[in-house]
Amino acid sequence: MGLKIRSEKDFGSGLLYLLLGGAGLAIAWDYGLGTAGRMGPGYFPTLISALLLLFGVATLVRSILAEGPAIDAVNWKGLALVTLSVCLFGALLLGAGLPAALTVLILVSAMASEKFAISPKAIAAMIGLVLFCSLVFVKGLGVPMPLLGSWFSGIIAS
Amino acid sequence: MDMFSNLWLGLTIASSITNLGYCLLGVFLGTAIGVLPGLGPVATIAMLLPLTFGLPPETALIMLAGIYYGAQYGGSTTAILVNLPGEPSSVVTALDGHQLARQGQAGRALSTAAIGSFIAGTVATVLIALFAPVLAEVALQFGPAEYFTLMVLGLIASVVMASGSLLHALGMILVGLLLGMVGTDVNSAMPRYTFDVPMLADGINFVVLAMGIFGLGEIAANLENEAERTLLTRKVTNLMPTRDDWKRILGPIARGTALGSVLGILPGGGAALAAFGSYSLEKRLSQEPHRFGRGAIEGVAGPESANNAGAQTSFIPMLTLGLPSNSVMALMIGAMLIQGIQPGPSVMTEQPTLFWGLIASMWIGNLMLLVLNLPMIGLWVRMIAIPYHFLFPSIIALCAIGVFSVNNSLFDVYAMALFGVVGYLFRKLDAEPAPMLLAFILGPMMEEFLRRTLLFSKGDPSVFLTRPLSAVLLAIAAILLLLVVLPVVRRKREEAFQEE
């Protein structure tokens, strides 16, 4: 076959458009199209999804026809740790409280850096940030985040 | 004159102690976050938005506008001192500004940027006061067809401004429109693309999307090249421009201001295009074009004025039509809605104190930037010098707390994490998130206006062409698209973006 992907980035985005457009179209199928004069809930989404499919095909075709840049290496470690740190924050916030959740977020995300090292300066900066956020957001702005989460309430009570 | 009494009313509102204080706080915080490399105005405003929730509407908007100018200005400082522009509009400033800084002339570059921004800001404020009421009058004549075509024009314009491929940018717009469809359909109350998740019934939260894509995605991408940044730690001295400088910069400032003011009003335009345009204009007009890129002070003065004027006049479509012309204005609209204000032509007549107070505070904010920032340059230099591996966990922490506090929702926190991954993926594919974000905001409005237009015309789409104003808007959009496709212009455009 003479088909060769000449532009990885185009190929990747073409696939992405096809995927999103296809899913959008498939789901909107059940929404009820209506007519142009009386649009159903599915009219606009179907229109957009169909156009997106079209652009997906066009981008795929271009990826075969025209030379383009390759996709460079993905920094899996960085991406995973940054995402994980935010998810852990969400998981810990109500149970453990803001200071604990923040500490975990900072430690986990910091590991994403090549320069990660536990130094007195880094620990001082972390404590400063945790204190600052607790004071400003919880005490100052009254965002409903517990300083000590629900997991601790039993321990203190008993 | 009506305008003066209006501006006077605005000044009395904006100069109340509370509003002055929050304006100052906004400018200060905006600059502080904005100087941090890699953080543009969108990320800065999204991050600081929760700080304004408890404030009355006028004060909240005044503070947000202050944050915006501060962030914009902070970006220029970083561009000059570290050659790391946080946003497209300060890319141009970095070209000559950083060269000047390397020659030990950082002070001249910084003061020129500040003076240019202040003059441009003053002129743009007057322009807003002059033209916003006129435009609001016109806007009242707008029917759904005109609104729809105006949004199409805005999206097309944002594509033309984007630096990558046209096909790609249009694709991203469609992705944004589709994301905007998530939520309950207003007409039939039917949930669409919600996957039975009740938290998605109101759609995807704009702040979540913006912080995920512009905050987390950016950080993950930045972590790839953690190379030492070359900060010029030399003390910044000689802040005053010389007499020779003044002669050189006044022309560029005047032209930049004019160009920026016009381009800022265009939907989809704003600061970035204005800065690019001004730079090429000055280079063309200059008798010594070879100096550009090697530390020409004109190359700082023009674009900086243009970008500030554009940043300011981009408020006009937002205030008069309720349409965001760029991602920052989209955030401002989000903030207004949170405050219970429906942006649009009626804001001016129904809430004159809010409208004119905001406009007057723009000028005050610019004055504060000028008076405060040059003496405080030492502080900003120290902020820039914070190493990235200390910085980024703090940014993630602020994003997480900020997103949670918008709706007190953990779901939003997880959704932001997901959009961080999506944003990183977009960067890997060279897909530009800014047009997508704009389309995301405009999507639901476009559907609504398309629906109403076709309802009135009984399904006949030719109304868009038979109504004169709508036809003109469509024609402009078509010309813009054609211009980019034409080989000659295309080459020029590529050249312009090459200068990055």
XYZ file of C-alpha atoms in Angstrom:
658
model
C 0.000 0.000 0.000
C 1.212 3.453 -0.815
C -0.568 5.004 2.123
C 1.835 6.362 4.651
C 1.177 8.726 7.494
C 3.246 11.767 6.753
C 1.997 13.980 9.528
C 1.532 12.281 12.875
C -0.033 15.351 14.471
C -2.648 15.651 11.736
C -3.322 11.935 11.955
C -3.795 12.136 15.698
C -6.137 15.115 15.575
C -8.036 13.581 12.661
C -8.664 10.498 14.766
C -9.702 12.669 17.689
C -12.223 14.581 15.554
C -13.622 11.345 14.112
C -13.967 9.862 17.557
C -15.695 12.914 19.059
C -17.835 13.530 15.992
C -18.839 9.878 15.773
C -19.721 9.681 19.458
C -21.561 13.002 19.284
C -23.584 11.853 16.304
C -24.377 8.444 17.782
C -25.597 9.902 21.050
C -27.543 12.750 19.451
C -29.331 10.183 17.274
C -31.915 9.613 20.018
C -32.473 13.260 20.881
C -35.021 14.017 18.182
C -33.953 16.036 15.186
C -37.069 18.106 14.612
C -37.101 20.372 11.569
C -35.081 23.484 10.789
C -38.079 25.606 11.693
C -38.741 23.699 14.884
C -35.456 22.301 15.999
C -35.481 19.342 18.297
C -32.815 18.926 20.951
C -30.773 16.831 18.554
C -30.625 19.259 15.629
C -27.663 21.420 16.553
C -25.550 18.611 18.083
C -26.127 16.464 14.994
C -25.082 19.340 12.744
C -21.903 19.982 14.745
C -21.006 16.297 15.006
C -21.487 15.739 11.294
C -19.243 18.714 10.510
C -16.677 17.403 12.964
C -16.685 14.012 11.224
C -16.103 15.827 7.960
C -13.153 17.728 9.398
C -11.838 14.488 10.849
C -11.814 12.878 7.417
C -10.221 15.946 5.841
C -7.492 16.053 8.488
C -6.798 12.329 8.056
C -6.528 12.762 4.296
C -4.117 15.641 4.802
C -2.012 13.565 7.174
C -1.404 11.151 4.306
C -0.909 13.758 1.606
C 1.173 16.399 3.272
C 4.336 16.199 5.275
C 4.005 17.355 8.880
C 5.636 17.199 12.272
C 5.784 14.032 14.341
C 4.257 13.896 17.803
C 7.031 14.276 20.328
C 7.496 12.088 23.352
C 4.798 12.151 25.991
C 5.921 12.934 29.517
C 3.855 10.171 31.106
C 5.354 10.574 34.530
C 4.702 14.299 34.727
C 1.183 14.031 33.358
C 0.290 11.104 35.632
C 1.635 12.701 38.807
C 0.001 16.070 38.153
C -3.351 14.390 37.485
C -2.986 12.020 40.417
C -2.155 14.860 42.806
C -5.378 16.687 41.932
C -7.470 13.504 42.230
C -5.922 12.693 45.615
C -6.747 16.225 46.753
C -10.363 15.596 45.800
C -10.406 12.250 47.575
C -8.880 13.568 50.800
C -10.402 17.066 51.099
C -13.577 16.265 53.021
C -12.266 13.248 54.892
C -8.842 14.408 55.976
C -9.255 18.166 55.766
C -7.611 20.890 53.714
C -4.112 20.964 55.244
C -3.650 17.211 54.844
C -5.101 17.135 51.309
C -2.898 20.077 50.293
C 0.215 18.449 51.708
C -0.451 15.298 49.689
C -1.188 17.340 46.559
C 2.040 19.297 46.891
C 4.222 16.258 47.607
C 2.789 14.110 44.817
C 2.848 16.846 42.200
C 6.347 17.954 43.190
C 7.601 14.460 42.388
C 6.778 15.213 38.764
C 9.782 17.508 38.610
C 13.262 16.230 37.839
C 14.529 18.590 40.479
C 12.389 17.072 43.227
C 14.279 16.937 46.493
C 13.197 17.255 50.081
C 15.141 20.154 51.469
C 14.497 22.348 54.510
C 13.694 25.202 52.140
C 11.140 23.121 50.236
C 9.468 21.966 53.450
C 9.321 25.502 54.775
C 7.759 26.674 51.507
C 5.207 23.883 51.668
C 4.217 24.654 55.262
C 3.958 28.326 54.346
C 1.653 27.571 51.424
C -0.564 25.249 53.465
C -0.883 27.845 56.217
C -1.545 30.619 53.704
C -4.297 28.662 51.916
C -5.934 27.565 55.161
C -5.994 31.112 56.504
C -7.025 32.922 53.331
C -9.552 30.500 51.877
C -11.083 28.862 54.930
C -10.830 31.611 57.539
C -10.764 34.664 55.279
C -13.087 33.776 52.405
C -15.168 31.158 54.179
C -14.901 28.468 51.509
C -16.556 25.432 53.151
C -13.493 23.216 53.409
C -12.813 21.492 56.732
C -9.463 22.097 58.393
C -9.847 18.747 60.098
C -11.853 16.276 58.061
C -14.698 13.946 59.032
C -12.309 11.023 59.489
C -10.935 12.688 62.566
C -14.219 13.614 64.219
C -14.697 10.115 65.650
C -11.201 9.982 67.054
C -11.502 13.314 68.803
C -14.975 12.559 70.160
C -14.097 9.158 71.595
C -21.844 66.420 27.264
C -23.467 63.250 28.401
C -20.264 61.343 28.221
C -18.585 63.533 30.811
C -21.399 63.307 33.291
C -21.377 59.553 32.780
C -17.650 59.332 33.247
C -17.960 61.550 36.304
C -20.566 59.201 37.727
C -18.186 56.338 36.989
C -15.287 58.084 38.674
C -17.271 58.710 41.829
C -18.177 55.012 41.959
C -14.706 53.791 41.123
C -12.991 56.113 43.579
C -14.878 55.004 46.648
C -12.417 53.680 49.198
C -13.664 50.105 48.880
C -13.511 50.035 45.098
C -10.123 51.737 44.978
C -8.861 49.194 47.465
C -10.102 46.188 45.528
C -8.877 47.679 42.256
C -5.448 48.039 43.827
C -5.597 44.531 45.251
C -6.632 43.183 41.837
C -3.845 44.985 40.004
C -1.330 43.830 42.597
C -2.407 40.172 42.671
C -2.821 40.096 38.898
C 0.716 41.342 38.405
C 2.070 38.994 41.060
C 0.561 35.907 39.415
C 0.994 37.266 35.896
C 4.764 37.663 36.249
C 5.089 33.977 37.044
C 6.349 32.463 33.817
C 3.831 30.398 31.898
C 0.747 31.939 33.454
C -1.255 34.163 31.146
C -4.269 36.333 31.954
C -6.792 33.503 31.467
C -5.161 31.223 34.022
C -4.587 34.152 36.392
C -8.187 35.339 36.275
C -9.576 31.808 36.547
C -7.391 31.209 39.573
C -8.313 34.445 41.325
C -11.997 34.471 40.348
C -13.160 32.875 43.634
C -11.718 35.835 45.560
C -14.467 38.033 44.107
C -17.462 35.863 44.912
C -18.308 37.546 48.184
C -18.087 41.086 46.799
C -20.876 43.297 45.457
C -21.081 43.187 41.624
C -19.397 46.542 40.913
C -16.513 45.840 43.228
C -16.118 42.297 41.896
C -15.929 43.431 38.266
C -13.595 46.294 39.122
C -11.285 43.882 40.900
C -11.406 41.394 38.008
C -10.579 44.108 35.503
C -7.659 45.102 37.725
C -6.477 41.485 37.790
C -6.691 41.424 34.005
C -4.514 44.512 33.447
C -2.136 43.368 36.129
C -1.746 39.931 34.558
C -1.295 41.427 31.113
C 1.352 43.791 32.402
C 3.071 41.105 34.448
C 3.313 39.013 31.290
C 5.257 41.802 29.600
C 7.671 42.031 32.509
C 8.367 38.300 32.275
C 8.704 38.499 28.507
C 11.315 41.242 28.808
C 13.289 39.819 31.709
C 13.147 36.067 31.045
C 12.117 35.819 27.400
C 9.220 33.615 28.496
C 5.998 35.186 27.282
C 3.031 33.731 29.118
C 0.567 34.569 26.373
C 0.575 35.260 22.653
C 0.291 39.029 22.980
C 3.578 39.380 24.835
C 5.444 37.146 22.398
C 6.173 40.251 20.370
C 7.347 42.199 23.397
C 9.894 39.495 24.096
C 11.506 39.938 20.656
C 13.119 43.303 21.256
C 12.416 43.701 24.948
C 14.538 40.749 25.918
C 17.340 41.868 23.621
C 17.312 45.239 25.384
C 17.402 43.482 28.736
C 20.400 41.427 27.664
C 22.164 44.643 26.732
C 21.550 45.892 30.274
C 18.707 48.164 29.195
C 15.877 46.316 30.930
C 14.851 49.515 32.716
C 14.250 51.378 29.463
C 12.258 48.492 28.026
C 10.116 48.130 31.150
C 9.378 51.827 31.482
C 8.585 52.107 27.782
C 6.158 49.223 28.116
C 4.543 50.870 31.135
C 4.277 54.322 29.592
C 2.983 52.962 26.296
C 0.412 50.841 28.105
C -0.763 53.786 30.186
C -1.217 56.141 27.236
C -2.979 53.424 25.245
C -5.144 52.586 28.227
C -6.199 56.203 28.702
C -7.151 56.647 25.068
C -8.970 53.326 24.965
C -10.973 54.224 28.073
C -12.217 57.399 26.413
C -13.033 55.430 23.264
C -15.083 52.963 25.265
C -16.966 55.791 26.946
C -17.637 57.325 23.523
C -18.597 54.277 21.525
C -20.105 51.821 23.960
C -23.390 53.760 24.254
C -23.633 54.081 20.464
C -22.999 50.413 19.984
C -25.459 49.481 22.682
C -28.081 51.474 20.721
C -27.237 49.537 17.583
C -27.277 46.301 19.524
C -30.869 46.897 20.489
C -31.729 46.666 16.772
C -30.072 43.271 16.541
C -32.307 40.312 15.891
C -31.365 36.681 16.467
C -30.038 36.390 12.903
C -27.548 39.213 13.492
C -26.423 37.767 16.792
C -25.855 34.400 15.176
C -23.818 35.758 12.279
C -21.860 37.985 14.626
C -20.842 34.903 16.583
C -19.908 33.086 13.391
C -17.758 36.088 12.505
C -16.194 36.021 15.950
C -15.270 32.367 15.669
C -13.891 32.760 12.157
C -11.881 35.768 13.285
C -10.425 33.794 16.165
C -9.344 31.135 13.687
C -7.654 33.675 11.498
C -5.758 34.962 14.524
C -4.674 31.472 15.513
C -1.201 30.648 14.319
C -1.630 27.032 13.259
C -3.422 25.431 10.348
C -6.880 26.611 9.372
C -8.358 23.126 9.144
C -7.102 22.341 12.589
C -8.413 25.525 14.186
C -11.861 25.043 12.624
C -11.878 21.485 13.925
C -11.115 22.745 17.414
C -13.986 25.207 17.172
C -16.339 22.341 16.446
C -14.944 20.424 19.408
C -15.644 23.483 21.570
C -19.184 23.821 20.242
C -19.826 20.159 20.974
C -18.485 20.495 24.528
C -20.774 23.475 24.935
C -23.771 21.268 24.151
C -23.307 19.257 27.338
C -26.153 19.984 29.725
C -29.881 20.477 29.628
C -31.446 21.665 26.383
C -33.311 24.857 27.288
C -36.195 24.249 24.927
C -37.043 20.632 25.613
C -35.440 20.320 29.076
C -33.785 17.192 27.742
C -30.380 16.322 29.183
C -27.778 16.040 26.439
C -24.375 14.348 26.693
C -24.699 14.228 30.459
C -24.276 10.439 30.762
C -26.761 10.523 33.622
C -24.344 12.507 35.750
C -26.464 15.046 37.643
C -23.500 17.404 38.021
C -23.439 17.820 34.250
C -27.068 18.930 34.044
C -25.998 22.585 33.985
C -23.234 21.884 31.524
C -19.492 21.848 31.966
C -18.302 24.647 34.212
C -16.250 27.149 32.255
C -13.762 27.721 35.061
C -13.154 23.976 35.313
C -12.442 23.749 31.602
C -10.215 26.836 31.545
C -8.196 25.858 34.607
C -7.794 22.266 33.455
C -6.679 23.128 29.964
C -4.785 26.373 30.554
C -3.527 25.559 34.052
C -2.848 21.848 34.510
C -2.268 21.022 30.847
C 0.248 23.838 30.608
C 2.078 22.671 33.719
C 2.360 19.089 32.459
C 3.777 20.443 29.210
C 6.191 22.802 30.968
C 7.606 19.954 33.034
C 9.125 18.508 29.876
C 11.743 21.159 29.498
C 12.766 22.215 32.904
C 15.997 23.699 31.608
C 17.406 26.578 33.603
C 15.764 29.819 32.695
C 18.112 32.648 32.027
C 16.880 35.295 34.373
C 18.756 38.529 34.178
C 19.284 39.013 37.857
C 21.271 42.147 37.323
C 19.583 44.996 39.130
C 17.195 46.898 36.948
C 18.312 50.514 36.806
C 17.845 53.572 34.580
C 14.100 53.409 34.599
C 13.554 56.705 32.830
C 13.660 56.744 29.062
C 16.132 59.250 27.603
C 15.084 62.217 25.494
C 16.152 60.288 22.413
C 13.925 57.392 23.521
C 10.940 59.666 23.863
C 11.421 60.782 20.286
C 11.563 57.190 19.154
C 8.618 55.858 21.104
C 5.919 58.516 20.780
C 5.091 57.645 17.175
C 4.889 53.885 17.779
C 2.762 54.469 20.884
C 0.284 56.620 18.942
C 0.057 54.164 16.034
C -0.059 51.154 18.322
C -2.870 52.703 20.320
C -4.913 53.400 17.197
C -4.342 49.956 15.720
C -4.995 48.177 18.990
C -8.188 50.092 19.697
C -9.662 49.089 16.356
C -8.541 45.470 16.412
C -9.628 45.000 20.007
C -13.260 45.636 19.109
C -13.280 42.875 16.506
C -14.741 39.696 17.843
C -12.070 37.062 18.172
C -9.391 39.696 18.003
C -7.978 41.410 20.996
C -4.502 41.849 22.247
C -2.508 39.264 20.300
C -3.322 40.347 16.765
C -2.923 43.995 17.729
C 0.588 43.338 19.035
C 1.623 41.381 15.941
C 0.141 44.019 13.644
C 1.846 46.893 15.398
C 5.222 45.178 15.314
C 5.168 44.591 11.573
C 3.876 48.120 11.025
C 6.718 49.694 12.998
C 9.281 47.517 11.295
C 7.963 48.549 7.929
C 7.874 52.255 8.775
C 11.288 52.272 10.400
C 14.276 53.730 8.606
C 16.459 51.124 10.266
C 14.445 47.904 10.108
C 17.572 45.857 10.773
C 17.536 47.061 14.393
C 14.303 45.175 15.008
C 14.905 41.923 16.826
C 18.181 43.314 18.142
C 16.786 45.624 20.775
C 14.766 48.337 19.053
C 12.815 50.310 21.637
C 10.122 50.992 19.012
C 9.510 47.235 18.897
C 8.503 47.384 22.550
C 6.586 50.661 22.520
C 4.268 49.893 19.585
C 3.142 46.349 20.431
C 2.805 47.072 24.143
C 0.523 50.047 23.453
C -1.401 48.074 20.858
C -1.898 45.123 23.125
C -3.081 47.232 26.014
C -5.454 49.256 23.854
C -6.798 46.039 22.360
C -7.171 44.403 25.754
C -9.254 47.362 26.812
C -11.480 47.871 23.795
C -12.250 44.147 23.747
C -14.548 45.048 26.646
C -16.814 46.881 24.180
C -18.506 43.853 22.557
C -18.784 42.203 25.958
C -20.401 45.211 27.616
C -22.698 46.216 24.770
C -23.631 42.933 23.104
C -22.970 40.460 25.870
C -20.619 38.620 23.536
C -17.132 37.613 24.591
C -14.497 38.478 21.998
C -11.820 36.346 23.635
C -11.299 33.880 26.453
C -10.690 36.592 29.046
C -13.999 38.262 28.218
C -15.655 34.852 28.379
C -14.402 34.587 31.952
C -15.701 38.092 32.711
C -19.114 37.044 31.419
C -18.942 33.984 33.631
C -18.170 36.249 36.580
C -21.077 38.563 35.727
C -23.477 35.637 35.539
C -22.272 34.423 38.927
C -23.086 37.913 40.219
C -26.573 37.618 38.730
C -26.040 40.118 35.914
C -27.053 39.170 32.388
C -24.497 40.874 30.114
C -25.930 42.712 27.136
C -27.118 46.090 25.908
C -29.428 46.569 28.859
C -26.631 46.622 31.440
C -25.779 50.202 30.554
C -29.296 51.550 30.982
C -30.325 49.380 33.879
C -27.106 49.420 35.850
C -25.335 52.655 34.966
C -23.279 52.664 38.159
C -21.889 49.242 37.364
C -21.223 50.088 33.730
C -19.599 53.480 34.202
C -17.905 52.473 37.412
C -16.182 49.644 35.579
C -15.104 51.933 32.746
C -13.720 54.580 35.073
C -11.900 51.936 37.074
C -10.127 50.852 33.898
C -8.356 54.159 33.763
C -7.628 54.115 37.472
C -6.270 50.581 37.143
C -3.931 51.694 34.386
C -2.738 54.620 36.470
C -2.057 52.275 39.383
C -0.023 50.003 37.117
C 2.156 52.900 36.084
C 2.626 54.358 39.543
C 3.015 51.090 41.403
C 4.835 48.746 39.175
C 7.974 50.493 38.163
C 9.076 51.198 41.741
C 8.178 47.651 42.693
C 10.161 46.047 39.928
C 12.550 44.542 42.479
C 9.694 42.564 44.001
C 8.572 41.264 40.604
C 12.109 40.228 39.740
C 12.177 38.203 42.930
C 8.830 36.578 42.054
C 10.113 35.633 38.610
C 13.205 34.128 40.198
C 11.219 31.517 42.156
C 12.333 28.194 40.647
C 9.679 26.366 38.661
C 9.813 23.215 40.763
C 8.725 25.313 43.738
C 6.169 27.176 41.751
C 4.117 24.588 39.949
C 2.867 22.606 42.966
C 1.593 25.903 44.391
C -0.196 26.685 41.143
C -1.832 23.256 41.145
C -2.866 23.787 44.771
C -4.449 27.173 43.977
C -6.238 25.707 40.946
C -7.651 22.835 43.009
C -8.905 25.106 45.796
C -10.201 27.653 43.289
C -12.170 25.110 41.284
C -13.642 23.569 44.399
C -14.778 26.930 45.743
C -16.768 27.883 42.630
C -19.529 25.361 43.382
C -18.147 23.616 46.467
C -18.070 20.542 44.297
C -15.555 17.721 44.334
C -16.848 16.643 40.949
C -15.405 19.872 39.518
C -12.004 19.012 40.984
C -11.946 15.630 39.231
C -13.280 17.152 36.026
C -10.454 19.690 36.091
C -7.945 16.834 36.404
C -9.510 15.199 33.343
C -9.349 18.420 31.338
C -5.731 18.762 32.342
C -5.036 15.506 30.505
C -7.110 16.706 27.546
C -5.237 20.016 27.483
C -1.909 18.201 27.464
C -3.096 16.011 24.601
C -4.153 19.124 22.657
C -0.707 20.605 23.104
C 0.891 17.431 21.807
C -1.292 17.615 18.704
C -0.650 21.342 18.189
C -4.367 21.933 18.643
C -5.081 25.441 19.872
C -7.269 25.613 22.930
C -8.185 29.321 22.710
C -10.648 29.099 19.767
C -12.094 25.974 21.349
C -12.730 27.798 24.606
C -14.428 30.657 22.794
C -16.611 28.219 20.860
C -17.472 26.461 24.104
C -18.853 29.710 25.530
C -20.622 30.747 22.343
C -22.058 27.300 21.558
C -25.246 27.417 23.624
C -25.941 31.029 22.573
C -25.410 30.171 18.922
C -27.818 27.275 19.117
C -30.407 29.495 20.761
C -30.106 32.267 18.174
C -30.048 29.830 15.259
C -33.159 28.246 16.630
C -35.001 31.524 17.000
C -33.917 32.784 13.589
C -35.138 29.685 11.821
C -38.298 29.603 13.876
C -39.228 33.071 12.606
C -38.284 32.228 9.038
C -40.090 28.880 9.197
C -36.910 26.946 8.553
C -35.654 29.043 5.672
C -31.904 29.693 6.152
C -31.799 32.429 3.500
C -32.753 35.023 6.159
C -29.100 35.219 7.054
C -28.431 36.646 3.614
C -31.523 38.753 3.120
C -31.187 40.725 6.325
C -28.628 43.382 5.390
C -26.645 43.581 8.621
C -26.401 39.837 8.919
C -25.329 39.558 5.276
C -22.557 42.100 5.840
C -21.287 40.217 8.874
C -21.269 36.948 6.938
C -19.474 38.604 4.046
C -16.751 39.850 6.377
C -16.372 36.335 7.776
C -16.128 34.898 4.266
C -13.524 37.483 3.247
C -11.461 36.705 6.340
C -11.519 32.998 5.533
C -10.649 33.634 1.916
C -7.775 35.870 2.867
C -6.170 33.114 4.874
C -6.618 30.589 2.099
C -5.160 32.854 -0.586
C -1.532 31.880 -1.180
C -0.095 35.404 -1.028
C -1.682 36.324 2.270
C -0.989 32.894 3.582
C 2.700 33.308 3.097
C 2.575 36.700 4.804
C 0.690 35.239 7.721
C 3.181 32.452 8.102
C 5.960 35.016 8.042
C 4.268 37.041 10.745
C 3.957 34.041 13.015
C 7.480 32.957 12.137
C 8.714 35.983 14.039
C 7.827 34.223 17.223
